[in-house]
CSV table of C-alpha atoms in Angstrom, one decimal:
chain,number,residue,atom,x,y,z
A,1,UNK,CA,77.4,115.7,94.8
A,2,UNK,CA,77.1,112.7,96.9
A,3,UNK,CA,75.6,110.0,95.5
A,4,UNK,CA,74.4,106.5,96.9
A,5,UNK,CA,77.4,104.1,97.2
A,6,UNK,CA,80.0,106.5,96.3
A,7,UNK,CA,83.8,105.9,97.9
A,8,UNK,CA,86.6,108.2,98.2
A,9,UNK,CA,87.8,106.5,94.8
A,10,UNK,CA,84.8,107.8,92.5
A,11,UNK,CA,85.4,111.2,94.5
A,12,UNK,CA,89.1,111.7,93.3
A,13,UNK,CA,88.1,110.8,89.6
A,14,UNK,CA,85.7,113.6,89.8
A,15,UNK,CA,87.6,115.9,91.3
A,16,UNK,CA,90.0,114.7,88.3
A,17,UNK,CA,88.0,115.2,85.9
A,18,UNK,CA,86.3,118.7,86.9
A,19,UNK,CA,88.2,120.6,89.0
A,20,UNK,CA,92.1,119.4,88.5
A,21,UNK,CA,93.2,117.2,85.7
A,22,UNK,CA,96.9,117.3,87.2
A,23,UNK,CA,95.5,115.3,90.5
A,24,UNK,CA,98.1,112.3,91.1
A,25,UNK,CA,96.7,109.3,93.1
A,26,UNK,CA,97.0,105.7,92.7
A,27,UNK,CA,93.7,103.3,91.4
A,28,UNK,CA,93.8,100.2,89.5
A,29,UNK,CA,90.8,97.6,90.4
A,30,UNK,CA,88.6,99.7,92.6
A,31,UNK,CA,87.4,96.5,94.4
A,32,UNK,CA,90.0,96.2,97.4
A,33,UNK,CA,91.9,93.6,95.4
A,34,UNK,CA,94.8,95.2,94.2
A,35,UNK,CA,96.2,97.4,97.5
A,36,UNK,CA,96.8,100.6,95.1
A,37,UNK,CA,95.1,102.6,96.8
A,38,UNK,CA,96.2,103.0,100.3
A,39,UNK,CA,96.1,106.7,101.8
A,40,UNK,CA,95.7,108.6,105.1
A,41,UNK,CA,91.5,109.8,105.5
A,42,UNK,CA,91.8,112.1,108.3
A,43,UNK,CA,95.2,110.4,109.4
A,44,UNK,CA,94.0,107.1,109.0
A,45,UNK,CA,95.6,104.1,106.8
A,46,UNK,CA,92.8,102.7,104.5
A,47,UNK,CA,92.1,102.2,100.8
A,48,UNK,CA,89.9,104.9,99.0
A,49,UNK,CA,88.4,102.7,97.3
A,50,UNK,CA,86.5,100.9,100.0
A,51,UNK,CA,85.8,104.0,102.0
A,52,UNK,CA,82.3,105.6,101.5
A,53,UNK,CA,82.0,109.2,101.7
A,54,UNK,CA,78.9,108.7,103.2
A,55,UNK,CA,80.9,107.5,106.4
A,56,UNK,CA,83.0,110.6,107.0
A,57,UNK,CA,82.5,114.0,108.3
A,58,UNK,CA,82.3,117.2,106.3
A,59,UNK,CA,85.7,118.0,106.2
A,60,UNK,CA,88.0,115.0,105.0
A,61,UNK,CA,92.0,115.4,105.1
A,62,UNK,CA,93.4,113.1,102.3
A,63,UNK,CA,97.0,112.5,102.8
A,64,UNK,CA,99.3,109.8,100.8
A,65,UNK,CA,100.7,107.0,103.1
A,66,UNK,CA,103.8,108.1,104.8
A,67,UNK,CA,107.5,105.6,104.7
A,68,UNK,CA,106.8,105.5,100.7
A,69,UNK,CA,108.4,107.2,98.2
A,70,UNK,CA,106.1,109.9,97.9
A,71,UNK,CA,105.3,110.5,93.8
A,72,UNK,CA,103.2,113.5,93.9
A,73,UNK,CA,99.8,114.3,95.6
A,74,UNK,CA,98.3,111.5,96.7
A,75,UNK,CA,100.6,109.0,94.8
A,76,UNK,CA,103.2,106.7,96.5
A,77,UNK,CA,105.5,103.8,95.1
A,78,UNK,CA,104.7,101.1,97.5
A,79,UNK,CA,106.8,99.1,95.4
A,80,UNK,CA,110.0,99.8,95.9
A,81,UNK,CA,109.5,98.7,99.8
A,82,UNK,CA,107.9,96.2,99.0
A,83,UNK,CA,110.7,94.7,96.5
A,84,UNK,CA,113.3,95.4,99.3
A,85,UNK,CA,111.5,93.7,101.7
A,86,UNK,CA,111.1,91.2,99.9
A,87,UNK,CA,114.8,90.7,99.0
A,88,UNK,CA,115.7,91.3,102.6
A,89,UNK,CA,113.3,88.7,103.6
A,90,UNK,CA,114.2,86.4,101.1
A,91,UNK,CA,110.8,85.8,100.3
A,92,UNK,CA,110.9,82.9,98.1
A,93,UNK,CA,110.5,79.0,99.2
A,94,UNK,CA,114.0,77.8,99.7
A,95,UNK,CA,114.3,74.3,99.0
A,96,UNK,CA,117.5,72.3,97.3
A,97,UNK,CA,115.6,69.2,96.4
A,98,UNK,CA,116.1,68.2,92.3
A,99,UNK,CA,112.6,69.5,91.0
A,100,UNK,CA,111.1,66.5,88.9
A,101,UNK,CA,108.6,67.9,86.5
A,102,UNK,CA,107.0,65.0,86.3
A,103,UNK,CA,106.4,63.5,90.0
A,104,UNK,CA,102.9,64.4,91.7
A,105,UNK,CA,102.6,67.7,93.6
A,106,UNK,CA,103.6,67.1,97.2
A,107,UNK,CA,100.0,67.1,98.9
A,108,UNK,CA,99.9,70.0,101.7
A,109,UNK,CA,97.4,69.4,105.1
A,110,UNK,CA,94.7,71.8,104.3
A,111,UNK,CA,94.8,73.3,108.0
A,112,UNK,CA,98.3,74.3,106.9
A,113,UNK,CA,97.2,75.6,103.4
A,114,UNK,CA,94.5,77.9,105.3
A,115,UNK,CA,96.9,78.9,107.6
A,116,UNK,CA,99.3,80.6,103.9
A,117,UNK,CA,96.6,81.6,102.5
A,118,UNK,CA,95.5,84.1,105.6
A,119,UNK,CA,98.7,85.4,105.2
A,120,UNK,CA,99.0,85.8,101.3
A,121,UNK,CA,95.5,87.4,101.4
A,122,UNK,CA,97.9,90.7,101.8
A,123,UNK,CA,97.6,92.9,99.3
A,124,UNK,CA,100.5,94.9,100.1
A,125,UNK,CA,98.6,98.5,100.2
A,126,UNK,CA,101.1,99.5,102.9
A,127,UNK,CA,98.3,100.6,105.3
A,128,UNK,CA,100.2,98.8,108.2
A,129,UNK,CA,103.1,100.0,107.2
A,130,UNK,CA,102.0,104.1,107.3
A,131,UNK,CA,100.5,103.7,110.2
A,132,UNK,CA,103.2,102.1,112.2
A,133,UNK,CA,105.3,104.4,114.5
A,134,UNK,CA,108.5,102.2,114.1
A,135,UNK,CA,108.6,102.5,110.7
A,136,UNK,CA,107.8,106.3,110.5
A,137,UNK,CA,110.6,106.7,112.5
A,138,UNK,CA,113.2,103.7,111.6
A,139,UNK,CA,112.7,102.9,108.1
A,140,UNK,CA,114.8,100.0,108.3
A,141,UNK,CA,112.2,98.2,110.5
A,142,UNK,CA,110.0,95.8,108.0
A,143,UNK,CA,106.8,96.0,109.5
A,144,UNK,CA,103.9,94.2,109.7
A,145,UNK,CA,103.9,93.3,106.2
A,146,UNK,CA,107.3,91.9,106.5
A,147,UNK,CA,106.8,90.2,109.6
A,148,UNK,CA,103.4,88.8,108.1
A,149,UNK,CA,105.3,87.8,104.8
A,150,UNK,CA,107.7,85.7,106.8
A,151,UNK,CA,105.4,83.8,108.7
A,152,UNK,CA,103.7,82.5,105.6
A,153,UNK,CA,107.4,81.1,104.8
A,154,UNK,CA,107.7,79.9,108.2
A,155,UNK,CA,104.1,77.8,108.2
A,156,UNK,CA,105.2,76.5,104.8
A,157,UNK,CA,106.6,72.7,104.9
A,158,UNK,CA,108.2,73.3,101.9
A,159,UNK,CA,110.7,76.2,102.9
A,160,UNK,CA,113.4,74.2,104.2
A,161,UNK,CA,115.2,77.2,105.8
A,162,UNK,CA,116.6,76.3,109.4
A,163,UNK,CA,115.2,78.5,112.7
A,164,UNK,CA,118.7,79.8,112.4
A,165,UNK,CA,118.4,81.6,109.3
A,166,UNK,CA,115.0,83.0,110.0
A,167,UNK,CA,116.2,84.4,112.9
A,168,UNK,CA,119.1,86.1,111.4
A,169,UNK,CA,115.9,87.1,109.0
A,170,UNK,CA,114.2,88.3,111.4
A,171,UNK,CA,115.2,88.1,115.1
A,172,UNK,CA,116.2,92.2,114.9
A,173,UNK,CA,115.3,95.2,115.4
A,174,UNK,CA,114.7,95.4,111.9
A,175,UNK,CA,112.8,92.2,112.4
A,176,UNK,CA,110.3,91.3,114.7
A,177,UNK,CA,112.0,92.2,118.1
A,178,UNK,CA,111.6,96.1,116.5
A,179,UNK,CA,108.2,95.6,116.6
A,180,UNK,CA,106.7,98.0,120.1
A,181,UNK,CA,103.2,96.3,120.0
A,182,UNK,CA,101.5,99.3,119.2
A,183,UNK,CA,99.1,97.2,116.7
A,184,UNK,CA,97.9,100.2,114.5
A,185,UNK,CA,98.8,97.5,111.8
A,186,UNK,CA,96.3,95.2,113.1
A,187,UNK,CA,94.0,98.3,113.6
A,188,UNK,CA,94.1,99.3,110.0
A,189,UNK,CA,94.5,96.6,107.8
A,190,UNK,CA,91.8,96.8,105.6
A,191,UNK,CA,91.2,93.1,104.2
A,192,UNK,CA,91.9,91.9,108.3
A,193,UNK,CA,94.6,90.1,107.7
A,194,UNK,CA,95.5,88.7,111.3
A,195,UNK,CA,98.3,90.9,111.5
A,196,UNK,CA,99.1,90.7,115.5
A,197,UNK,CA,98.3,86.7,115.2
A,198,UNK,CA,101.0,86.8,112.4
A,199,UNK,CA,103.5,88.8,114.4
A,200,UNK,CA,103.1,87.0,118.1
A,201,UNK,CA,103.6,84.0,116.0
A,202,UNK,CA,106.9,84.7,114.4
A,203,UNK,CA,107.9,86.9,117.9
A,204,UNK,CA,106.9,83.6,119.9
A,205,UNK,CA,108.8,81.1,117.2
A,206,UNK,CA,111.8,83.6,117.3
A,207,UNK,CA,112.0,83.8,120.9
A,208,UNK,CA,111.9,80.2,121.5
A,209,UNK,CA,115.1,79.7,118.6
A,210,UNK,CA,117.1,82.5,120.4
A,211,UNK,CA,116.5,81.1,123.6
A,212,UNK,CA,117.5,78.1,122.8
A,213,UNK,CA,120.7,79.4,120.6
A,214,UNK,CA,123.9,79.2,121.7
B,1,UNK,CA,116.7,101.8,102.3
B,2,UNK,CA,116.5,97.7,104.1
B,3,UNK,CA,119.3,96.6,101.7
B,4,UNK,CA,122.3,98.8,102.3
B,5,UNK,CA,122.2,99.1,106.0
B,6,UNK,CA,121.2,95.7,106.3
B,7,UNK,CA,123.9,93.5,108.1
B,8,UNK,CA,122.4,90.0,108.6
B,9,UNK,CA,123.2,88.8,105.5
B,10,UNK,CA,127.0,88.7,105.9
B,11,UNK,CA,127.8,88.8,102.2
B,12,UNK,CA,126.2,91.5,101.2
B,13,UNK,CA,127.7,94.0,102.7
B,14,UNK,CA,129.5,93.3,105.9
B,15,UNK,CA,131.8,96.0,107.9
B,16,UNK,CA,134.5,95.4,109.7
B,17,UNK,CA,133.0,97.4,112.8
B,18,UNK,CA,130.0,95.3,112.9
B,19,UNK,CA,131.7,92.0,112.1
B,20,UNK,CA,133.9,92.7,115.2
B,21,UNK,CA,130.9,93.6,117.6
B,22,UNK,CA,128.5,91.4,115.8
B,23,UNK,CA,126.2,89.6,118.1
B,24,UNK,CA,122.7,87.9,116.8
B,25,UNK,CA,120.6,87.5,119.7
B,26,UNK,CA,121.7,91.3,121.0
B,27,UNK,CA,118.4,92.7,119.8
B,28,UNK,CA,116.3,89.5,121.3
B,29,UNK,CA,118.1,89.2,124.9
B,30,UNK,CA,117.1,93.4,125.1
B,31,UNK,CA,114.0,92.9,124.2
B,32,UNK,CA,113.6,90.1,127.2
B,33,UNK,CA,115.6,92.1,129.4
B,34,UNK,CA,113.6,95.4,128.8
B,35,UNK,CA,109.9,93.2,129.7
B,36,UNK,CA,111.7,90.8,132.3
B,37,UNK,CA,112.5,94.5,134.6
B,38,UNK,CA,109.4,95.9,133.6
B,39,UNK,CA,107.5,92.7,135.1
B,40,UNK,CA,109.6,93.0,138.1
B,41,UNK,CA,108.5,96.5,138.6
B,42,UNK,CA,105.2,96.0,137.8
B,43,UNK,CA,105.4,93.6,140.9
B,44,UNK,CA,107.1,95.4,143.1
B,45,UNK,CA,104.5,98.5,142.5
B,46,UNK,CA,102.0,95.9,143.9
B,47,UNK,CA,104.0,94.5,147.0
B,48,UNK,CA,104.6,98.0,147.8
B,49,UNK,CA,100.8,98.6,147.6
B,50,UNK,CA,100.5,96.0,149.6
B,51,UNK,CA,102.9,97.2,152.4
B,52,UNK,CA,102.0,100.7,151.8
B,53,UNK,CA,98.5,100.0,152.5
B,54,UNK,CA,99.5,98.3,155.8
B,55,UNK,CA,98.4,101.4,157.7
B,56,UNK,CA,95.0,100.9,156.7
B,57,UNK,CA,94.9,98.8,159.8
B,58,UNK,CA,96.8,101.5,161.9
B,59,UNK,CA,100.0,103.0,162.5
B,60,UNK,CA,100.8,99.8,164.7
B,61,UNK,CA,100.9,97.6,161.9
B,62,UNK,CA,103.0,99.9,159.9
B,63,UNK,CA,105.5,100.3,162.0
B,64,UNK,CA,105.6,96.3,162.7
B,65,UNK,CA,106.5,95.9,159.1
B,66,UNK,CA,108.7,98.5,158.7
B,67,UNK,CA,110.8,97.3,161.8
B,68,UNK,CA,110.4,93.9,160.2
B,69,UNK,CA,111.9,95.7,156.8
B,70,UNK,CA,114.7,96.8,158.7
B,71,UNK,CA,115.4,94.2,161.1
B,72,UNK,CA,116.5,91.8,158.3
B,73,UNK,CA,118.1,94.6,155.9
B,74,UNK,CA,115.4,94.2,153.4
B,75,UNK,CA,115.3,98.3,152.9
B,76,UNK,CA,118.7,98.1,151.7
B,77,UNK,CA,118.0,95.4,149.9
B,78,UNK,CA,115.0,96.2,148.0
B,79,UNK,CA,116.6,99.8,147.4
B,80,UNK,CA,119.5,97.6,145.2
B,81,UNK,CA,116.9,95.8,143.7
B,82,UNK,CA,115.5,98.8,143.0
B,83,UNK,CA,118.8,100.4,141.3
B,84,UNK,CA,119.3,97.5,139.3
B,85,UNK,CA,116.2,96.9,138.0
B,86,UNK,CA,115.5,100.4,137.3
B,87,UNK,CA,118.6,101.2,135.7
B,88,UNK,CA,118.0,97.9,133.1
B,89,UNK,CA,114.7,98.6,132.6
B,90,UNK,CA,115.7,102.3,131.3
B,91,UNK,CA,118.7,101.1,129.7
B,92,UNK,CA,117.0,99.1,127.4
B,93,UNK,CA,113.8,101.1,127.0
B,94,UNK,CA,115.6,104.1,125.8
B,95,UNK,CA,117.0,102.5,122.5
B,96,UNK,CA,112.9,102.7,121.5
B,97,UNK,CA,112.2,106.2,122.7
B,98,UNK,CA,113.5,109.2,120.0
B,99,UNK,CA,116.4,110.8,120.6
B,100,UNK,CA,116.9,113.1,118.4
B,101,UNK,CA,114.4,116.7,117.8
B,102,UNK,CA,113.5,115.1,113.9
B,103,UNK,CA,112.5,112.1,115.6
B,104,UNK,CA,110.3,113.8,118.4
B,105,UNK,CA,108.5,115.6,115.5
B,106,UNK,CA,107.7,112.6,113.5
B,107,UNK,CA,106.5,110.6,116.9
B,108,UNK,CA,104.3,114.0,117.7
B,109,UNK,CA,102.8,114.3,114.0
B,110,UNK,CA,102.4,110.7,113.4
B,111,UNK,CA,100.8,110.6,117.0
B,112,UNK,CA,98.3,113.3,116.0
B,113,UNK,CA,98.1,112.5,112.7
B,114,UNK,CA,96.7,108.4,112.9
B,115,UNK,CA,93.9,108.9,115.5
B,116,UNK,CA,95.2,105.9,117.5
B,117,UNK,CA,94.5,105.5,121.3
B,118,UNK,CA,97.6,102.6,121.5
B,119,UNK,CA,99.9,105.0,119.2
B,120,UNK,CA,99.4,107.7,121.7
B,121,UNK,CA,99.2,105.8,124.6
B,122,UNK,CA,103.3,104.8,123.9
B,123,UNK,CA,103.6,108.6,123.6
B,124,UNK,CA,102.6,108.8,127.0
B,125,UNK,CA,104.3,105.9,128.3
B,126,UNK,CA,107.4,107.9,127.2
B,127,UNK,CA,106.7,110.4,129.2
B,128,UNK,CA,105.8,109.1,132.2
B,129,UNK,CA,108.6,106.8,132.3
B,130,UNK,CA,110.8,109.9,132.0
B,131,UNK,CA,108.7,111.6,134.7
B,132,UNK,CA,109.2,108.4,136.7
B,133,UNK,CA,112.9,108.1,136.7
B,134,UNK,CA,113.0,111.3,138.5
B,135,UNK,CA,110.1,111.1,140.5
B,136,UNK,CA,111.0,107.6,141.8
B,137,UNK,CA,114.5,109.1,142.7
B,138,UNK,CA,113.6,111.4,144.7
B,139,UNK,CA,111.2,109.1,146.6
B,140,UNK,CA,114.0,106.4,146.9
B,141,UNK,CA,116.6,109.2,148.4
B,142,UNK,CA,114.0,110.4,150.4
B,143,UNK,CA,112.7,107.0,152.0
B,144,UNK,CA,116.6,105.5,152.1
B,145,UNK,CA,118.0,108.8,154.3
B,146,UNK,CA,114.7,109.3,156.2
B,147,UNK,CA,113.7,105.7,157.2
B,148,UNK,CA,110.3,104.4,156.8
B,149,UNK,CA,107.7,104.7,159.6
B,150,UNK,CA,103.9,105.8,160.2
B,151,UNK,CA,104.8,109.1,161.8
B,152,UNK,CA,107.0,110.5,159.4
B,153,UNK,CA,105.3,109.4,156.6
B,154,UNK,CA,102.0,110.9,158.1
B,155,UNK,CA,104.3,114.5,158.3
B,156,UNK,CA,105.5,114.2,155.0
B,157,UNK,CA,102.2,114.1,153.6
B,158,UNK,CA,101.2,117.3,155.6
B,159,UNK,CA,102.8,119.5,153.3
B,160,UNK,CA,101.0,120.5,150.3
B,161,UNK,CA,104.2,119.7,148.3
B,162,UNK,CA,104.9,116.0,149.1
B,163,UNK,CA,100.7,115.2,148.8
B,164,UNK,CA,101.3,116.4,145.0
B,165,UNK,CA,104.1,114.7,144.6
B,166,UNK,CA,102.4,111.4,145.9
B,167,UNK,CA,99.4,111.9,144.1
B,168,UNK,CA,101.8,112.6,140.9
B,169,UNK,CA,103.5,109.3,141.7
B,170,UNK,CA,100.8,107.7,142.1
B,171,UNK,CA,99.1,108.3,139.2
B,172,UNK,CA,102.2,108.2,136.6
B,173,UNK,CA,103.5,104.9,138.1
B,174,UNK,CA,100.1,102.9,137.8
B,175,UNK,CA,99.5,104.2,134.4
B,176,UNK,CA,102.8,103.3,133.0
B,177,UNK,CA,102.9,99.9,134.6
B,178,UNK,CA,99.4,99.4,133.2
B,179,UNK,CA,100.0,100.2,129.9
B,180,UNK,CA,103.5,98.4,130.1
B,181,UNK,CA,101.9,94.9,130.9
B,182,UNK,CA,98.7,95.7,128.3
B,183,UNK,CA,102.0,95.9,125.9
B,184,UNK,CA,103.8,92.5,126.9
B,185,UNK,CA,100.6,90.8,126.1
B,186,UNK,CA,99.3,92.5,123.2
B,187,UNK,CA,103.6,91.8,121.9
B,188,UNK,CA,103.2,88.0,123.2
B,189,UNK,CA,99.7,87.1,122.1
B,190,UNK,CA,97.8,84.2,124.2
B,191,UNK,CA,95.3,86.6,125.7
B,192,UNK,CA,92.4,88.7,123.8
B,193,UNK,CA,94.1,92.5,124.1
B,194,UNK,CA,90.9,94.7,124.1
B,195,UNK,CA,89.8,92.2,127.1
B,196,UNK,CA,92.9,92.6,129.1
B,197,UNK,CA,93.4,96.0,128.3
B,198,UNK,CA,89.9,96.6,130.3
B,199,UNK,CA,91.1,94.1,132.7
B,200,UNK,CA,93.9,96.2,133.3
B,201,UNK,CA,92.3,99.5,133.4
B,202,UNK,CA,89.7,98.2,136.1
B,203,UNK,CA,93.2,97.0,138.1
B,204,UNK,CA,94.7,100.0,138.2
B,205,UNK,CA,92.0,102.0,138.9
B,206,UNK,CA,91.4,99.7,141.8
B,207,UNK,CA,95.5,100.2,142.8
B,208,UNK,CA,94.9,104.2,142.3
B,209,UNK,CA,92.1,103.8,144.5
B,210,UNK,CA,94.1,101.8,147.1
B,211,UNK,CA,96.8,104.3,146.9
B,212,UNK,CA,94.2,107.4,147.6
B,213,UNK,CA,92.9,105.4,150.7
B,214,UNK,CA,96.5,105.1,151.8
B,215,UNK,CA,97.4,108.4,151.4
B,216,UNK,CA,94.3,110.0,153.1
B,217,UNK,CA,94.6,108.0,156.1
B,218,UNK,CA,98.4,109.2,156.2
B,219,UNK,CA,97.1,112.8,155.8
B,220,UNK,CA,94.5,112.3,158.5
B,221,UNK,CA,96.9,110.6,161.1
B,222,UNK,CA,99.3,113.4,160.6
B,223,UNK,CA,96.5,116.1,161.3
């Protein structure tokens, strides 16, 4: 049955659509874009859809990604955490100034853009997230996605949140001092989003504020 | 899940038990006490190597620091150290380890589960922290009622007991510390963590070694 090029993806439509119609698992752009469909192959957090089955072994364990709400077979609702965190993160620029719909966009250094846009290249598949041991065992902890989501609000000039508030954010255990350093996330991401660069980043930034706090 | 047991955001849903202990650099002054006594350890593992290893030039030289230790109260001393450091280093490294049996089973199965040397490595460091704790006690009591010199450390090491339990020691206390400082950096950043994490394993391998030397010299001058 294998074929030449064929991922985990193409394997759970045809099991699908010969063997089980009632199969549950998660698909939408089959290109890595999308982050739908994260899963455990043999344990480990990746997306089925950029896994070829001519890379694994003869037996293959598919499991859905643990910390989700678990929908049925392989089928989680990653968003649901993700909408939390991203309430619990505030994850929105926060800025007072009157918008003028007319003025010029503010220009942005480009080093700065670059620095956003390696963060926002997450695609939220929760792969980090399944394979961390803090958050398997304290689901209030908000990962490396969350960590990762508040650095791109921290490198951006345009948040005008004070160190203060991001570290009422963030400086927790639910935050980034929750984090153990066990770097699965950074093991497993599959688009390689710099996930430990993104963590000792905030950790560093975070440490420095509550250092200086009174 | 994050929302309702989320207390940062005083307005949303604030308690009057964690208004009242409320504190929000408690996690971040834990976390820099937990690695500040790990550090400390980590160097006093290697000052004690160094001592330790003393008898490497003979009993004589031993003894000199030893009576040098004792001379200027440093045993006493270092033992206090020792309490202290030990006792905040635990204190704030047990709030990560599981506590309860649900959360032992899902550090096991996640551990088996992900295929992951660093996952399993903190498994490990778990337990030979535990292991630790008690071993180190009963080295402490033993060193702080007996004394320290060349002669009766040579004894001790006679029986097949106490060689275990130095070997044990030897072994738990250089991995831990090992994979303690690989976590600091790989936490902190600045270094490359697959290159220091084979920096480290070449270090304490070399410390292990060290601490063999040591102890087979100690067996030999007790025979």
């Amino acid at each position: 049955m294998e074929e030449s090029g064929m991922t985990l993806f193409v394997v759970l439509n045809k099991i699908r659509e010969e063997q089980d119609p009632t199969l549950r698992f998660d698909f939408v752009c089959r290109a890595s874009i999308c982050g739908s469909c994260g899963i455990l192959v043999n344990g480990r957090p990746t997306l089925a859809c950029r896994t070829l089955t001519k890379d694994l072994p003869d037996l293959t364990t598919l499991l859905p990604l643990p910390v989700f709400k678990l929908l049925g077979d392989l089928s989680i609702d990653t968003g649901i955490w993700f909408r939390e965190m991203s309430i619990h993160t505030e994850s929105w620029v926060h800025n007072d100034e009157k918008f003028d719909l007319t003025a010029q966009e503010e220009r942005m250094d480009n080093e700065i853009a670059l620095m956003i846009y390696e963060a926002e290249r997450c695609i939220e598949c929760g792969c980090c997230i399944g394979g961390c041991m803090m958050t398997n065992l304290k689901p209030n902890f908000i990962g490396a996605a969350g960590i990762n989501r508040v650095a791109r609000f921290m490198m951006d000039p345009r948040d005008k949140r004070s160190n203060q508030k991001y570290f009422e954010v963030i400086g927790n255990k639910e935050g980034v001092f929750g984090c153990i350093g066990l770097l699965a996330c950074d093991d497993n991401c599959p688009v390689a989003v710099p996930l430990r660069g993104q963590i000792t980043y905030v950790r560093r930034k975070m440490a420095s504020v509550g250092w200086k706090m009174k | 899940m994050i929302l309702q047991c989320s207390y940062q955001k005083g307005e949303d849903n604030m308690q009057l038990q964690k208004m009242m202990t409320y504190n929000l650099r408690t996690d971040f002054i834990t976390e820099i006490i937990q690695m500040v006594s790990g550090l400390l350890l980590f160097l006093f593992l290697w000052v004690h190597m160094l001592f330790v290893s003393s008898i490497w030039r003979g009993a004589g030289a031993f003894n000199v620091l030893a009576n040098f230790m004792d001379r200027w109260g440093l045993l006493p001393f270092t033992i206090m150290f020792l309490i202290i450091v030990f006792a905040l280093h635990i204190g704030t490294v047990l709030r990560r380890m599981p506590s309860q049996y649900l959360e032992h089973k899902v550090v096991w199965k996640h551990a088996k589960l992900i295929h992951h040397a660093d996952t399993w490595s903190w498994v490990f460091q778990s337990i030979t922290g535990t292991a630790i704790i008690i071993l180190a006690m009963i080295h402490i009591a033993i060193v702080s009622f007996a004394g320290i010199n060349a002669h009766l450390s040579a004894l001790r090491v006679q029986s097949r007991e106490f060689l275990i339990f130095y070997i044990v020691l030897l072994l738990l206390s250089e991995y831990h510390a090992s994979v303690g400082l690989y976590r600091v950096f790989a936490k902190w950043g600045f270094v490359n963590r697959h290159s220091m994490k084979r920096i480290l394993n070449f270090i304490s391998l070399f410390m292990i070694f060290i601490g063999a030397i040591t102890l087979g010299i100690l067996y030999t001058l007790g025979a």
